mmCIF file of C-alpha atoms in Angstrom:
data_model
loop_
_atom_site.group_PDB
_atom_site.id
_atom_site.type_symbol
_atom_site.label_atom_id
_atom_site.label_comp_id
_atom_site.label_asym_id
_atom_site.label_seq_id
_atom_site.Cartn_x
_atom_site.Cartn_y
_atom_site.Cartn_z
ATOM 1 C CA MET A 1 0.105 0.117 0.014
ATOM 2 C CA ASN A 2 1.287 3.535 -1.009
ATOM 3 C CA ILE A 3 1.732 6.402 1.460
ATOM 4 C CA VAL A 4 -1.327 7.905 -0.070
ATOM 5 C CA GLY A 5 -3.361 5.171 0.749
ATOM 6 C CA ILE A 6 -1.893 4.641 4.432
ATOM 7 C CA LYS A 7 -2.834 8.168 4.666
ATOM 8 C CA ASN A 8 -6.297 7.769 3.349
ATOM 9 C CA LEU A 9 -6.877 4.541 5.958
ATOM 10 C CA GLU A 10 -5.189 6.515 8.931
ATOM 11 C CA ASN A 11 -7.833 9.688 7.991
ATOM 12 C CA PHE A 12 -10.737 7.207 7.435
ATOM 13 C CA TRP A 13 -10.118 5.281 10.989
ATOM 14 C CA TYR A 14 -9.926 8.550 12.798
ATOM 15 C CA HIS A 15 -13.220 10.049 11.723
ATOM 16 C CA ASN A 16 -15.119 6.803 12.078
ATOM 17 C CA LYS A 17 -13.619 4.901 14.628
ATOM 18 C CA LEU A 18 -16.507 5.793 16.896
ATOM 19 C CA LYS A 19 -19.192 4.512 14.210
ATOM 20 C CA LEU A 20 -17.048 1.470 13.796
ATOM 21 C CA PHE A 21 -17.148 0.172 17.628
ATOM 22 C CA VAL A 22 -20.844 1.177 17.941
ATOM 23 C CA ALA A 23 -21.152 -1.065 14.693
ATOM 24 C CA ILE A 24 -18.984 -3.808 16.271
ATOM 25 C CA ILE A 25 -20.979 -3.703 19.440
ATOM 26 C CA VAL A 26 -24.334 -3.986 17.873
ATOM 27 C CA ILE A 27 -22.919 -6.862 16.171
ATOM 28 C CA VAL A 28 -21.961 -8.676 19.473
ATOM 29 C CA VAL A 29 -25.418 -7.724 21.377
ATOM 30 C CA ILE A 30 -27.110 -9.435 18.437
ATOM 31 C CA GLY A 31 -24.962 -12.110 18.210
ATOM 32 C CA TYR A 32 -25.333 -13.030 22.084
ATOM 33 C CA MET A 33 -29.055 -12.366 22.057
ATOM 34 C CA VAL A 34 -29.617 -15.419 19.364
ATOM 35 C CA ILE A 35 -27.095 -17.440 21.524
ATOM 36 C CA GLY A 36 -28.974 -16.618 24.262
ATOM 37 C CA MET A 37 -32.554 -17.571 22.958
ATOM 38 C CA GLY A 38 -30.706 -20.764 21.557
ATOM 39 C CA GLY A 39 -31.451 -19.922 18.151
ATOM 40 C CA GLU A 40 -34.824 -21.004 18.616
ATOM 41 C CA GLY A 41 -36.679 -18.321 18.648
ATOM 42 C CA LYS A 42 -37.559 -15.263 21.290
ATOM 43 C CA PRO A 43 -37.831 -16.634 25.129
ATOM 44 C CA ASP A 44 -40.944 -15.881 27.154
ATOM 45 C CA VAL A 45 -38.763 -14.191 29.706
ATOM 46 C CA GLN A 46 -35.057 -13.050 29.054
ATOM 47 C CA VAL A 47 -32.543 -12.129 31.884
ATOM 48 C CA ALA A 48 -29.587 -9.729 30.992
ATOM 49 C CA TYR A 49 -26.830 -9.443 32.999
ATOM 50 C CA LEU A 50 -23.713 -7.169 33.158
ATOM 51 C CA THR A 51 -20.267 -9.114 33.702
ATOM 52 C CA ASN A 52 -16.800 -8.330 33.489
ATOM 53 C CA GLY A 53 -15.866 -11.818 32.033
ATOM 54 C CA PRO A 54 -17.662 -14.878 33.845
ATOM 55 C CA VAL A 55 -20.881 -15.924 31.990
ATOM 56 C CA VAL A 56 -23.611 -18.847 33.011
ATOM 57 C CA PRO A 57 -22.642 -21.925 31.898
ATOM 58 C CA ASP A 58 -25.448 -23.226 29.143
ATOM 59 C CA ASP A 59 -26.321 -26.086 31.449
ATOM 60 C CA VAL A 60 -26.458 -24.144 34.358
ATOM 61 C CA SER A 61 -28.868 -21.749 32.257
ATOM 62 C CA LYS A 62 -30.662 -24.793 31.031
ATOM 63 C CA ASN A 63 -31.142 -26.126 34.338
ATOM 64 C CA ILE A 64 -32.271 -22.726 36.181
ATOM 65 C CA GLY A 65 -34.660 -22.057 33.121
ATOM 66 C CA GLU A 66 -36.425 -25.643 33.590
ATOM 67 C CA TYR A 67 -36.531 -25.487 37.115
ATOM 68 C CA LEU A 68 -38.253 -21.365 36.893
ATOM 69 C CA ALA A 69 -40.471 -22.811 34.164
ATOM 70 C CA PRO A 70 -43.500 -23.689 35.852
ATOM 71 C CA VAL A 71 -43.832 -20.192 37.268
ATOM 72 C CA ILE A 72 -44.133 -18.490 33.774
ATOM 73 C CA GLN A 73 -46.510 -18.612 31.162
ATOM 74 C CA ASP A 74 -45.961 -19.248 27.270
ATOM 75 C CA VAL A 75 -46.270 -15.830 26.150
ATOM 76 C CA ASN A 76 -45.080 -16.855 22.718
ATOM 77 C CA LYS A 77 -47.670 -19.584 22.141
ATOM 78 C CA ASP A 78 -44.535 -22.116 21.011
ATOM 79 C CA ARG A 79 -45.728 -24.981 23.307
ATOM 80 C CA ARG A 80 -42.602 -24.185 25.353
ATOM 81 C CA LYS A 81 -41.986 -21.950 28.477
ATOM 82 C CA GLU A 82 -38.462 -20.920 27.901
ATOM 83 C CA ILE A 83 -36.201 -18.613 30.330
ATOM 84 C CA ALA A 84 -32.702 -16.853 28.518
ATOM 85 C CA PHE A 85 -30.021 -15.798 30.102
ATOM 86 C CA VAL A 86 -27.780 -13.303 28.213
ATOM 87 C CA PRO A 87 -24.630 -11.732 29.099
ATOM 88 C CA LEU A 88 -23.757 -8.284 28.621
ATOM 89 C CA TYR A 89 -19.677 -7.619 28.615
ATOM 90 C CA VAL A 90 -19.478 -3.771 28.211
ATOM 91 C CA ARG A 91 -21.757 -0.918 29.442
ATOM 92 C CA THR A 92 -22.617 -0.023 26.084
ATOM 93 C CA MET A 93 -24.439 -3.243 25.559
ATOM 94 C CA LEU A 94 -26.548 -2.209 28.934
ATOM 95 C CA ASP A 95 -27.527 0.811 27.199
ATOM 96 C CA MET A 96 -28.521 -0.517 24.167
ATOM 97 C CA GLU A 97 -30.868 -2.929 26.298
ATOM 98 C CA PHE A 98 -33.013 0.218 27.202
ATOM 99 C CA THR A 99 -33.861 0.773 23.617
ATOM 100 C CA SER A 100 -35.510 -2.715 22.786
ATOM 101 C CA ASN A 101 -38.138 -4.748 24.735
ATOM 102 C CA GLU A 102 -35.833 -7.877 24.671
ATOM 103 C CA SER A 103 -34.878 -8.543 28.271
ATOM 104 C CA GLN A 104 -37.451 -7.800 30.962
ATOM 105 C CA ILE A 105 -34.664 -8.749 34.118
ATOM 106 C CA LEU A 106 -31.622 -7.042 34.168
ATOM 107 C CA LEU A 107 -28.640 -7.698 36.388
ATOM 108 C CA MET A 108 -25.910 -5.162 36.987
ATOM 109 C CA ASP A 109 -23.479 -3.833 39.344
ATOM 110 C CA GLY A 110 -24.170 -0.598 41.984
ATOM 111 C CA ASN A 111 -22.152 1.997 39.766
ATOM 112 C CA SER A 112 -24.267 0.974 36.814
ATOM 113 C CA LEU A 113 -27.810 1.120 38.882
ATOM 114 C CA LYS A 114 -26.844 3.980 40.238
ATOM 115 C CA GLN A 115 -26.933 5.677 36.637
ATOM 116 C CA TYR A 116 -30.110 4.085 35.692
ATOM 117 C CA ILE A 117 -32.419 4.039 38.427
ATOM 118 C CA SER A 118 -33.786 7.129 38.844
ATOM 119 C CA LEU A 119 -34.791 7.236 34.887
ATOM 120 C CA GLY A 120 -38.121 5.346 35.091
ATOM 121 C CA ALA A 121 -36.995 2.766 33.440
ATOM 122 C CA PHE A 122 -37.634 -0.001 36.165
ATOM 123 C CA ASP A 123 -40.591 -1.472 38.268
ATOM 124 C CA PRO A 124 -41.275 -0.541 41.488
ATOM 125 C CA LEU A 125 -40.527 -3.707 43.979
ATOM 126 C CA ASP A 126 -42.236 -2.021 47.204
ATOM 127 C CA ASP A 127 -44.947 -4.534 47.153
ATOM 128 C CA THR A 128 -42.420 -7.431 46.567
ATOM 129 C CA ILE A 129 -40.357 -6.012 49.699
ATOM 130 C CA LEU A 130 -43.389 -6.158 51.898
ATOM 131 C CA LYS A 131 -44.614 -9.410 50.727
ATOM 132 C CA TYR A 132 -41.210 -11.255 51.644
ATOM 133 C CA GLY A 133 -40.794 -8.884 54.629
ATOM 134 C CA LEU A 134 -37.119 -8.281 53.182
ATOM 135 C CA ASP A 135 -34.877 -5.985 55.464
ATOM 136 C CA ILE A 136 -33.609 -3.161 52.999
ATOM 137 C CA SER A 137 -32.600 -0.692 55.852
ATOM 138 C CA GLU A 138 -28.758 -1.133 54.747
ATOM 139 C CA ASN A 139 -29.289 -0.801 50.913
ATOM 140 C CA PRO A 140 -30.600 2.998 50.438
ATOM 141 C CA GLU A 141 -29.208 3.144 47.030
ATOM 142 C CA ILE A 142 -32.403 0.662 46.045
ATOM 143 C CA LYS A 143 -35.046 3.309 46.978
ATOM 144 C CA VAL A 144 -34.816 6.387 45.127
ATOM 145 C CA GLU A 145 -37.560 9.039 43.857
ATOM 146 C CA GLY A 146 -38.329 7.857 40.167
ATOM 147 C CA LYS A 147 -38.196 10.279 37.252
ATOM 148 C CA LYS A 148 -41.685 9.457 36.352
ATOM 149 C CA ALA A 149 -43.106 8.530 39.709
ATOM 150 C CA ASN A 150 -42.397 11.351 41.558
ATOM 151 C CA GLU A 151 -42.180 9.808 44.849
ATOM 152 C CA VAL A 152 -39.822 7.376 46.555
ATOM 153 C CA HIS A 153 -39.868 3.535 45.449
ATOM 154 C CA VAL A 154 -37.964 0.636 45.655
ATOM 155 C CA TYR A 155 -36.383 -0.055 42.237
ATOM 156 C CA ALA A 156 -34.124 -2.991 42.634
ATOM 157 C CA LEU A 157 -33.395 -5.654 44.826
ATOM 158 C CA PRO A 158 -29.645 -6.883 45.953
ATOM 159 C CA VAL A 159 -28.491 -10.298 45.015
ATOM 160 C CA LYS A 160 -27.567 -11.018 48.265
ATOM 161 C CA ASN A 161 -31.398 -11.574 48.709
ATOM 162 C CA LEU A 162 -31.543 -14.087 46.157
ATOM 163 C CA LYS A 163 -29.923 -17.580 47.212
ATOM 164 C CA LEU A 164 -30.376 -19.142 44.091
ATOM 165 C CA LEU A 165 -28.902 -16.512 41.670
ATOM 166 C CA GLN A 166 -25.590 -16.478 44.257
ATOM 167 C CA LYS A 167 -25.497 -20.493 43.567
ATOM 168 C CA ILE A 168 -25.070 -20.123 40.049
ATOM 169 C CA GLY A 169 -22.165 -17.770 40.222
ATOM 170 C CA PHE A 170 -23.614 -14.270 40.560
ATOM 171 C CA PRO A 171 -21.974 -12.065 43.270
ATOM 172 C CA ALA A 172 -23.495 -11.658 46.686
ATOM 173 C CA ASP A 173 -21.697 -7.951 47.143
ATOM 174 C CA ASN A 174 -22.897 -4.315 44.804
ATOM 175 C CA TYR A 175 -24.927 -6.508 42.288
ATOM 176 C CA TYR A 176 -28.684 -6.164 41.742
ATOM 177 C CA LEU A 177 -31.880 -7.114 40.327
ATOM 178 C CA THR A 178 -34.387 -5.137 38.450
ATOM 179 C CA ILE A 179 -37.059 -5.278 36.295
ATOM 180 C CA ARG A 180 -37.839 -3.333 33.286
ATOM 181 C CA VAL A 181 -41.152 -1.163 32.958
ATOM 182 C CA ALA A 182 -43.313 -2.884 30.291
ATOM 183 C CA ASP A 183 -44.814 -0.710 27.594
ATOM 184 C CA GLY A 184 -48.537 -0.901 28.902
ATOM 185 C CA LYS A 185 -49.662 -1.009 24.720
ATOM 186 C CA ASP A 186 -48.233 -4.093 23.763
ATOM 187 C CA LYS A 187 -49.877 -7.278 25.122
ATOM 188 C CA LYS A 188 -47.099 -9.474 24.671
ATOM 189 C CA VAL A 189 -44.593 -7.019 26.407
ATOM 190 C CA MET A 190 -46.925 -6.936 29.256
ATOM 191 C CA GLU A 191 -47.162 -10.481 29.511
ATOM 192 C CA LYS A 192 -43.474 -11.010 29.569
ATOM 193 C CA ASN A 193 -43.169 -8.365 32.624
ATOM 194 C CA LYS A 194 -45.602 -10.689 34.233
ATOM 195 C CA ASN A 195 -43.190 -13.578 33.809
ATOM 196 C CA ALA A 196 -40.331 -11.354 35.141
ATOM 197 C CA HIS A 197 -42.309 -10.537 38.500
ATOM 198 C CA ALA A 198 -42.946 -14.493 38.540
ATOM 199 C CA VAL A 199 -39.404 -15.432 38.155
ATOM 200 C CA LEU A 200 -38.417 -12.857 41.102
ATOM 201 C CA ASP A 201 -41.100 -14.322 43.111
ATOM 202 C CA GLU A 202 -40.239 -17.896 43.145
ATOM 203 C CA LEU A 203 -36.630 -16.770 43.432
ATOM 204 C CA LEU A 204 -37.372 -15.222 46.828
ATOM 205 C CA ARG A 205 -39.381 -18.417 47.503
ATOM 206 C CA ASP A 206 -36.267 -20.326 46.864
ATOM 207 C CA GLY A 207 -34.319 -18.392 49.364
ATOM 208 C CA ASN A 208 -36.954 -18.893 51.782
ATOM 209 C CA LYS A 209 -37.102 -22.885 51.522
#
C-alpha cells in the first residue's frame, strides 16, 4: 500500500472509529441475544446480566430455566416455556437494552444501577419487599425518587437476597436485580413483564425454603 493509501486509511479510522466501534458492539449484542435464545425463537422471559467476564454456563442456564419454567406463562404460544440468560460484557450493551424490549430482568453492578435507577426505567418493587418481609435498611441505594413516579420507591433488589442466583455464580455484593418497565400498549410485553415478576417471586420463595 502506498503512502497516500495509508494516509487515507488513517483519516478514515480517525473520523469513523466511533461509528465502527458502535457497529461492532451492535453485532456482538445481536450475536449474544441469538446465542442466549438458543437460535430457537424468542424466550418467554429474558435475563440480561452485566459481567466483567464470567458467564452462566449453558447447562446451568438450561437447568435453572427448567426449574423456573413452571411459574411462567407460554407468552409466545410455541408450547414451550423458555427463560434465556444473556451476558452483557460492556456498559454500552446495557445501554442498548433500554432501547428494546428484549430483556425483562436486568442484573447489574452498583455503579450501573446508580446511573439508571432514577430514570423511570424499572418497575417499583415495594410490594415484593413487603410481601417477603425483606430488610433493606442497609441498602438505601435501591430506594429513590423515580423520574416518572415523582415519589420514592424501591427499584432494585440486592442479589444477596437471592440465594439461587448466588448459587449459579452471580455476586452477592454490590450486584442488583431490576425489572424493566413494560409498555402497556403491547400485550406480549406486558405478559413477559408478568413472567419476570413471577420469576422474582420464585427466586425469593426458593431462598425461604
